[in-house]
Short mmCIF file of C-alpha atoms and ligand atoms in Angstrom, two decimals:
data_model
loop_
_atom_site.label_atom_id
_atom_site.label_comp_id
_atom_site.label_asym_id
_atom_site.label_seq_id
_atom_site.Cartn_x
_atom_site.Cartn_y
_atom_site.Cartn_z
CA MET A 1 8.58 23.29 -7.99
CA PRO A 2 6.67 20.11 -9.05
CA LEU A 3 8.28 16.72 -8.45
CA VAL A 4 6.24 15.22 -11.28
CA ARG A 5 4.58 16.59 -14.41
CA THR A 6 0.97 15.73 -15.20
CA LEU A 7 0.59 14.42 -18.75
CA ILE A 8 -3.00 13.17 -18.64
CA ASN A 9 -5.66 13.89 -16.04
CA ARG A 10 -9.06 12.26 -16.50
CA ASP A 11 -9.75 12.31 -12.79
CA GLN A 12 -12.25 15.18 -12.85
CA ASP A 13 -15.13 13.61 -10.96
CA HIS A 14 -13.72 13.59 -7.46
CA ILE A 15 -14.89 16.45 -5.35
CA GLU A 16 -13.04 16.16 -2.04
CA PRO A 17 -10.71 16.41 -0.27
CA ALA A 18 -8.39 18.73 -2.15
CA LEU A 19 -4.71 18.73 -1.35
CA PRO A 20 -3.23 21.76 0.37
CA ARG A 21 -1.24 24.02 -1.94
CA GLY A 22 2.26 22.74 -1.10
CA LEU A 23 1.35 19.14 -1.89
CA ARG A 24 -0.66 20.17 -4.97
CA GLU A 25 2.42 21.90 -6.32
CA LEU A 26 4.72 18.93 -5.75
CA TYR A 27 2.13 16.53 -7.23
CA ASP A 28 1.34 18.92 -10.10
CA GLY A 29 -2.37 18.59 -9.43
CA ASP A 30 -4.96 17.52 -6.96
CA LEU A 31 -5.66 14.15 -5.38
CA SER A 32 -8.97 13.00 -4.02
CA PHE A 33 -10.90 9.78 -3.71
CA PRO A 34 -14.53 8.85 -4.28
CA THR A 35 -16.88 8.21 -1.41
CA THR A 36 -16.20 5.07 0.57
CA PRO A 37 -18.30 2.01 -0.33
CA VAL A 38 -21.07 1.41 2.22
CA ASP A 39 -19.77 -1.78 3.81
CA ARG A 40 -15.99 -1.87 3.41
CA PRO A 41 -13.04 0.53 3.14
CA PHE A 42 -12.13 2.12 -0.21
CA VAL A 43 -8.97 0.26 -1.23
CA ILE A 44 -6.05 1.97 -2.97
CA ALA A 45 -3.05 -0.10 -4.05
CA ASN A 46 0.48 1.14 -4.65
CA PHE A 47 3.16 -0.75 -6.59
CA VAL A 48 6.27 -0.14 -8.63
CA SER A 49 7.13 -2.38 -11.54
CA THR A 50 9.85 -2.72 -14.17
CA LEU A 51 8.89 -2.31 -17.82
CA ASP A 52 8.65 -6.09 -18.08
CA GLY A 53 6.36 -6.39 -15.08
CA VAL A 54 8.76 -7.48 -12.31
CA ALA A 55 7.86 -6.22 -8.83
CA SER A 56 10.64 -7.95 -6.88
CA TYR A 57 14.06 -9.36 -7.74
CA GLU A 58 13.63 -11.75 -4.78
CA ILE A 59 17.31 -11.26 -3.92
CA LYS A 60 18.28 -10.76 -0.29
CA ASP A 61 18.46 -7.05 0.60
CA GLN A 62 17.40 -6.17 -2.97
CA ALA A 63 13.88 -7.58 -2.97
CA GLY A 64 11.97 -4.38 -2.26
CA GLY A 65 10.32 -1.71 -4.35
CA SER A 66 13.24 0.72 -4.05
CA THR A 67 15.44 -1.63 -6.11
CA ILE A 68 12.73 -1.64 -8.75
CA SER A 69 12.22 2.13 -8.73
CA GLY A 70 15.96 2.94 -8.42
CA CYS A 71 15.09 4.80 -5.17
CA ASP A 72 13.12 7.24 -7.28
CA ALA A 73 12.24 10.37 -5.29
CA ALA A 74 8.85 10.95 -6.93
CA ASP A 75 7.80 7.34 -6.37
CA ARG A 76 8.66 7.78 -2.72
CA PHE A 77 6.84 11.11 -2.54
CA ILE A 78 3.67 9.56 -4.01
CA MET A 79 3.93 6.62 -1.62
CA GLY A 80 4.10 9.09 1.28
CA LEU A 81 1.16 11.03 -0.12
CA LEU A 82 -0.96 7.87 -0.33
CA ARG A 83 0.04 6.92 3.20
CA ALA A 84 -0.94 10.37 4.39
CA SER A 85 -4.34 9.88 2.72
CA ALA A 86 -5.10 6.52 4.33
CA ASP A 87 -6.62 5.45 7.64
CA ALA A 88 -4.65 2.22 7.47
CA ILE A 89 -1.98 0.47 5.42
CA ILE A 90 -2.04 -3.28 4.87
CA VAL A 91 1.00 -5.47 4.05
CA GLY A 92 1.70 -9.18 3.87
CA ALA A 93 4.25 -10.73 6.23
CA ARG A 94 6.87 -11.21 3.51
CA THR A 95 6.77 -7.57 2.45
CA LEU A 96 7.21 -6.59 6.07
CA HIS A 97 10.20 -8.88 6.49
CA ASP A 98 11.87 -7.72 3.27
CA ALA A 99 11.89 -4.11 4.46
CA SER A 100 14.68 -2.86 6.71
CA PRO A 101 14.14 -3.67 10.43
CA GLY A 102 13.75 0.02 11.22
CA ALA A 103 11.13 0.66 8.52
CA LEU A 104 7.97 2.47 9.58
CA TRP A 105 4.82 2.63 7.45
CA ILE A 106 4.26 6.32 8.04
CA PRO A 107 4.20 9.05 5.36
CA GLU A 108 7.45 10.78 6.26
CA TYR A 109 9.44 7.54 6.37
CA THR A 110 9.37 7.33 2.58
CA TYR A 111 9.81 11.04 1.83
CA PRO A 112 11.04 13.03 4.84
CA ASP A 113 11.21 16.35 2.94
CA ALA A 114 7.39 16.53 2.88
CA LYS A 115 6.93 15.58 6.54
CA ASP A 116 5.24 18.85 7.54
CA LEU A 117 3.11 18.99 4.38
CA TYR A 118 1.88 15.43 4.95
CA ALA A 119 1.12 16.14 8.62
CA ASP A 120 -0.82 19.31 7.81
CA TYR A 121 -2.86 17.53 5.10
CA ARG A 122 -3.55 14.53 7.27
CA VAL A 123 -4.48 16.28 10.49
CA ASN A 124 -5.94 19.63 9.36
CA VAL A 125 -7.57 18.69 6.04
CA LEU A 126 -8.50 15.03 6.37
CA HIS A 127 -8.91 15.15 10.17
CA LYS A 128 -7.22 11.79 10.55
CA ARG A 129 -5.06 10.54 13.39
CA GLU A 130 -1.40 11.51 13.25
CA SER A 131 -0.24 8.17 11.78
CA PRO A 132 -2.07 5.54 9.79
CA LEU A 133 -2.70 2.17 11.39
CA LEU A 134 -0.38 -0.55 10.07
CA VAL A 135 -2.08 -3.88 9.38
CA VAL A 136 0.20 -6.90 8.99
CA VAL A 137 -1.29 -10.11 7.60
CA SER A 138 0.32 -13.39 8.66
CA GLY A 139 -1.29 -16.81 8.80
CA SER A 140 1.61 -18.45 10.63
CA GLY A 141 2.21 -15.70 13.17
CA ARG A 142 5.94 -16.01 12.55
CA LEU A 143 6.80 -12.33 12.75
CA GLU A 144 10.04 -10.61 13.74
CA LEU A 145 8.81 -8.80 16.81
CA GLU A 146 12.03 -6.83 17.23
CA ARG A 147 11.11 -4.68 14.23
CA ALA A 148 10.49 -0.97 14.77
CA ILE A 149 6.81 -1.23 13.78
CA PHE A 150 6.16 -3.34 16.86
CA ARG A 151 8.17 -1.14 19.23
CA THR A 152 7.72 2.52 18.27
CA PRO A 153 5.49 4.58 20.59
CA GLY A 154 2.67 6.26 18.67
CA VAL A 155 2.80 3.76 15.81
CA ARG A 156 -0.18 1.41 16.07
CA THR A 157 0.08 -2.04 14.52
CA VAL A 158 -2.64 -4.63 14.10
CA VAL A 159 -1.77 -8.20 13.15
CA ILE A 160 -4.49 -10.11 11.31
CA THR A 161 -3.83 -13.79 11.68
CA THR A 162 -5.33 -17.24 12.27
CA SER A 163 -5.91 -18.81 15.68
CA ALA A 164 -2.69 -20.86 15.26
CA GLY A 165 -0.89 -17.63 14.33
CA ALA A 166 -2.27 -15.85 17.40
CA ASP A 167 -1.01 -18.70 19.61
CA ALA A 168 2.45 -18.49 18.03
CA LEU A 169 2.54 -14.74 18.56
CA ALA A 170 1.41 -15.05 22.17
CA LYS A 171 4.20 -17.56 22.80
CA ALA A 172 6.68 -15.14 21.22
CA GLY A 173 5.60 -12.41 23.64
CA ALA A 174 3.55 -10.19 21.30
CA ARG A 175 0.78 -9.61 23.82
CA ILE A 176 2.98 -7.45 26.05
CA LEU A 177 3.83 -4.99 23.27
CA PRO A 178 1.73 -1.92 24.12
CA SER A 179 1.07 -0.62 20.59
CA VAL A 180 0.35 -4.00 18.99
CA GLN A 181 -2.98 -5.78 18.73
CA ILE A 182 -3.32 -9.36 17.55
CA HIS A 183 -6.61 -10.49 16.01
CA ALA A 184 -7.36 -14.02 14.87
CA LEU A 185 -10.02 -14.04 12.14
CA ASP A 186 -11.88 -16.98 10.67
CA SER A 187 -9.56 -19.11 8.53
CA SER A 188 -11.80 -22.12 8.01
CA LEU A 189 -11.21 -21.80 4.25
CA GLY A 190 -7.43 -22.21 4.80
CA THR A 191 -6.53 -18.52 4.95
CA VAL A 192 -8.21 -15.34 6.11
CA THR A 193 -10.26 -13.91 3.24
CA PRO A 194 -9.89 -10.29 2.08
CA ALA A 195 -13.62 -9.84 2.75
CA ALA A 196 -13.12 -10.83 6.39
CA MET A 197 -10.11 -8.50 6.72
CA LEU A 198 -12.01 -5.58 5.21
CA ARG A 199 -15.13 -6.15 7.32
CA PHE A 200 -13.00 -6.37 10.44
CA LEU A 201 -11.04 -3.18 9.69
CA TYR A 202 -14.21 -1.31 8.76
CA THR A 203 -16.20 -2.27 11.84
CA GLU A 204 -13.53 -2.60 14.55
CA PHE A 205 -11.12 0.18 13.55
CA GLY A 206 -13.32 2.52 11.52
CA VAL A 207 -11.05 2.20 8.48
CA ARG A 208 -12.66 3.95 5.54
CA ARG A 209 -9.63 4.28 3.26
CA LEU A 210 -7.12 1.44 3.13
CA LEU A 211 -3.77 1.57 1.33
CA HIS A 212 -2.64 -1.83 0.06
CA GLU A 213 1.16 -1.98 -0.22
CA GLY A 214 1.42 -5.64 -1.25
CA GLY A 215 3.05 -7.90 -1.64
CA PRO A 216 1.97 -9.68 -4.76
CA THR A 217 0.51 -12.67 -2.87
CA LEU A 218 -1.77 -10.60 -0.67
CA PHE A 219 -2.60 -8.22 -3.52
CA GLY A 220 -3.67 -11.07 -5.83
CA GLN A 221 -6.20 -12.21 -3.26
CA PHE A 222 -7.66 -8.70 -2.99
CA LEU A 223 -7.91 -8.44 -6.77
CA ALA A 224 -9.67 -11.80 -6.96
CA ALA A 225 -12.09 -10.63 -4.28
CA GLU A 226 -12.83 -7.48 -6.36
CA ALA A 227 -11.57 -5.44 -3.45
CA VAL A 228 -9.15 -3.06 -5.21
CA ASP A 229 -10.69 0.28 -6.18
CA GLU A 230 -7.68 2.25 -7.39
CA LEU A 231 -4.14 1.34 -8.39
CA PHE A 232 -1.18 3.73 -8.28
CA LEU A 233 1.53 2.12 -10.38
CA THR A 234 5.01 3.50 -10.96
CA LEU A 235 6.52 2.20 -14.16
CA SER A 236 10.28 2.16 -13.75
CA PRO A 237 12.46 2.25 -16.86
CA GLN A 238 14.45 -0.93 -16.28
CA ILE A 239 14.03 -4.51 -17.48
CA ALA A 240 14.68 -7.33 -15.01
CA GLY A 241 14.00 -10.40 -17.13
CA ARG A 242 13.18 -13.88 -15.83
CA LYS A 243 14.53 -17.40 -16.26
CA ALA A 244 12.20 -20.37 -16.18
CA ASP A 245 13.48 -21.43 -12.76
CA THR A 246 13.80 -18.05 -11.00
CA VAL A 247 11.04 -16.41 -9.03
CA ARG A 248 10.60 -12.76 -9.92
CA PRO A 249 6.99 -11.96 -9.17
CA GLY A 250 4.97 -9.32 -10.90
CA MET A 251 2.32 -7.34 -9.06
CA VAL A 252 0.32 -10.54 -8.58
CA GLN A 253 1.62 -13.86 -7.34
CA GLY A 254 -0.31 -17.01 -6.49
CA THR A 255 -3.52 -15.87 -8.16
CA GLU A 256 -4.36 -16.06 -11.84
CA PHE A 257 -7.31 -15.00 -13.91
CA MET A 258 -8.79 -16.37 -17.12
CA PRO A 259 -9.24 -13.88 -19.98
CA THR A 260 -12.99 -13.85 -19.38
CA GLY A 261 -12.61 -12.95 -15.69
CA ALA A 262 -9.43 -10.84 -15.56
CA PRO A 263 -9.92 -7.46 -13.90
CA TRP A 264 -9.71 -4.43 -16.20
CA PHE A 265 -8.95 -0.87 -15.18
CA GLN A 266 -9.64 2.62 -16.46
CA LEU A 267 -6.77 5.08 -16.72
CA LEU A 268 -7.28 8.13 -14.51
CA ASN A 269 -3.99 9.91 -14.47
CA VAL A 270 -0.50 9.86 -16.01
CA LYS A 271 2.41 11.73 -14.50
CA GLN A 272 6.05 11.72 -15.47
CA ARG A 273 9.45 12.63 -14.10
CA ALA A 274 12.48 12.02 -16.29
CA GLU A 275 12.19 8.37 -17.42
CA HIS A 276 9.61 7.24 -14.82
CA LEU A 277 5.84 7.16 -15.32
CA TYR A 278 3.29 7.32 -12.50
CA LEU A 279 -0.02 5.82 -13.51
CA THR A 280 -3.33 5.85 -11.68
CA TYR A 281 -6.12 3.43 -12.57
CA GLN A 282 -9.56 2.78 -11.19
CA ARG A 283 -11.40 -0.52 -11.35
CA ALA A 284 -13.47 -0.66 -14.51
N1 NAP B 1 7.40 -3.58 -6.25
C1 NAP B 1 6.52 -3.32 -5.31
O1 NAP B 1 5.80 -2.32 -5.40
C2 NAP B 1 6.36 -4.25 -4.15
C3 NAP B 1 5.33 -4.02 -3.24
C4 NAP B 1 5.20 -4.89 -2.17
C5 NAP B 1 6.08 -5.94 -2.02
N2 NAP B 1 7.07 -6.11 -2.90
C6 NAP B 1 7.99 -7.26 -2.75
O2 NAP B 1 7.26 -8.45 -2.91
C7 NAP B 1 7.88 -9.47 -2.11
C8 NAP B 1 6.87 -10.10 -1.14
O3 NAP B 1 5.73 -10.47 -1.77
P1 NAP B 1 5.02 -11.88 -1.51
O4 NAP B 1 3.93 -11.96 -2.50
O5 NAP B 1 6.05 -12.95 -1.49
O6 NAP B 1 4.51 -11.79 -0.02
P2 NAP B 1 3.39 -10.91 0.74
O7 NAP B 1 2.11 -10.89 0.00
O8 NAP B 1 3.97 -9.64 1.19
O9 NAP B 1 3.24 -11.81 2.07
C9 NAP B 1 2.84 -13.14 1.97
C10 NAP B 1 2.58 -13.61 3.38
O10 NAP B 1 1.47 -12.90 3.93
C11 NAP B 1 0.65 -13.76 4.70
N3 NAP B 1 -0.63 -13.87 4.01
C12 NAP B 1 -0.94 -13.49 2.74
N4 NAP B 1 -2.24 -13.71 2.50
C13 NAP B 1 -2.77 -14.22 3.64
C14 NAP B 1 -4.07 -14.61 4.02
N5 NAP B 1 -5.11 -14.52 3.18
N6 NAP B 1 -4.28 -15.09 5.28
C15 NAP B 1 -3.24 -15.16 6.15
N7 NAP B 1 -1.97 -14.79 5.84
C16 NAP B 1 -1.75 -14.33 4.61
C17 NAP B 1 1.38 -15.09 4.76
O11 NAP B 1 2.23 -14.96 5.88
P3 NAP B 1 2.74 -16.20 6.77
O12 NAP B 1 3.74 -16.90 5.89
O13 NAP B 1 3.33 -15.56 7.97
O14 NAP B 1 1.56 -17.05 7.06
C18 NAP B 1 2.17 -15.08 3.46
O15 NAP B 1 3.28 -15.93 3.48
C19 NAP B 1 8.97 -8.81 -1.31
O16 NAP B 1 10.17 -9.05 -1.97
C20 NAP B 1 8.59 -7.36 -1.37
O17 NAP B 1 9.68 -6.49 -1.18
C21 NAP B 1 7.23 -5.31 -3.98
#
């Protein structure tokens, strides 16, 4: 029985890989991605937003996407499906810290019911490693190293940071964590650029498909660098509102575009379940 219903599908050009039948049924259709660009990973982004464009309430313990989606099952299923499709998942330090301490960025964490379907797709169809690599971006290196993603056997985590961040992490004991690698990249421009992150992941870790799970600060930088190829956006039927003095970021924070340079997208796919819409766009 499908979890979502396909309303519009203009995504006819992709040839491979096709989803196995169980996932195709739940997703009410196929999912595939174009060939990877020659010199960087193909970047897919995944967000959930209210009708008025809020991506986080920025309230303690209620800042994450599940508050925005209302813990919507289909949103979580699609998130798991995208994770299962990716070599690596990238998140900013604040998104990491707003998740629960036990959170893991693996497909079945978001939607356990499809655990076996995800594993079969990932290992037998895509021929990828059992779990995607988690990439955490932090300039300061101030990370909560007690979190499950730094301590779970079989879950590989790479921290992209600055040299000051790497020093801070070394002092905090990160170098003895067996499944964690710390890499300081060039930050002479003040922060590490998305281009440097992508080049590094492509050459050092063989990442060909990268899932960007935010947050809005990191995502804005990738958009500005023209490094977002597809966007999977869940539109949740609630309105959060904003006051002039409250921070309730949309999908992008800390980056703005002028009308002449703002990125535009083409609609690929529209799915629906009850009041939620699941939209897929590709960069125009
Ligand atoms: N609705 C959704 O779909 C969705 C998705 C994702 C996140 N969220 C929510 O969005 C909120 C977090 O978003 P956010 O925009 O505040 O934070 P974010 O993008 O997750 O993380 C920002 C942090 O990442 C590091 N960073 C970002 N760009 C960097 C660069 N170029 N070089 C080095 N470090 C860099 C910095 O860490 P340091 O401070 O350590 O230097 C920075 O403070 C959370 O509430 C989260 O739950 C919602």
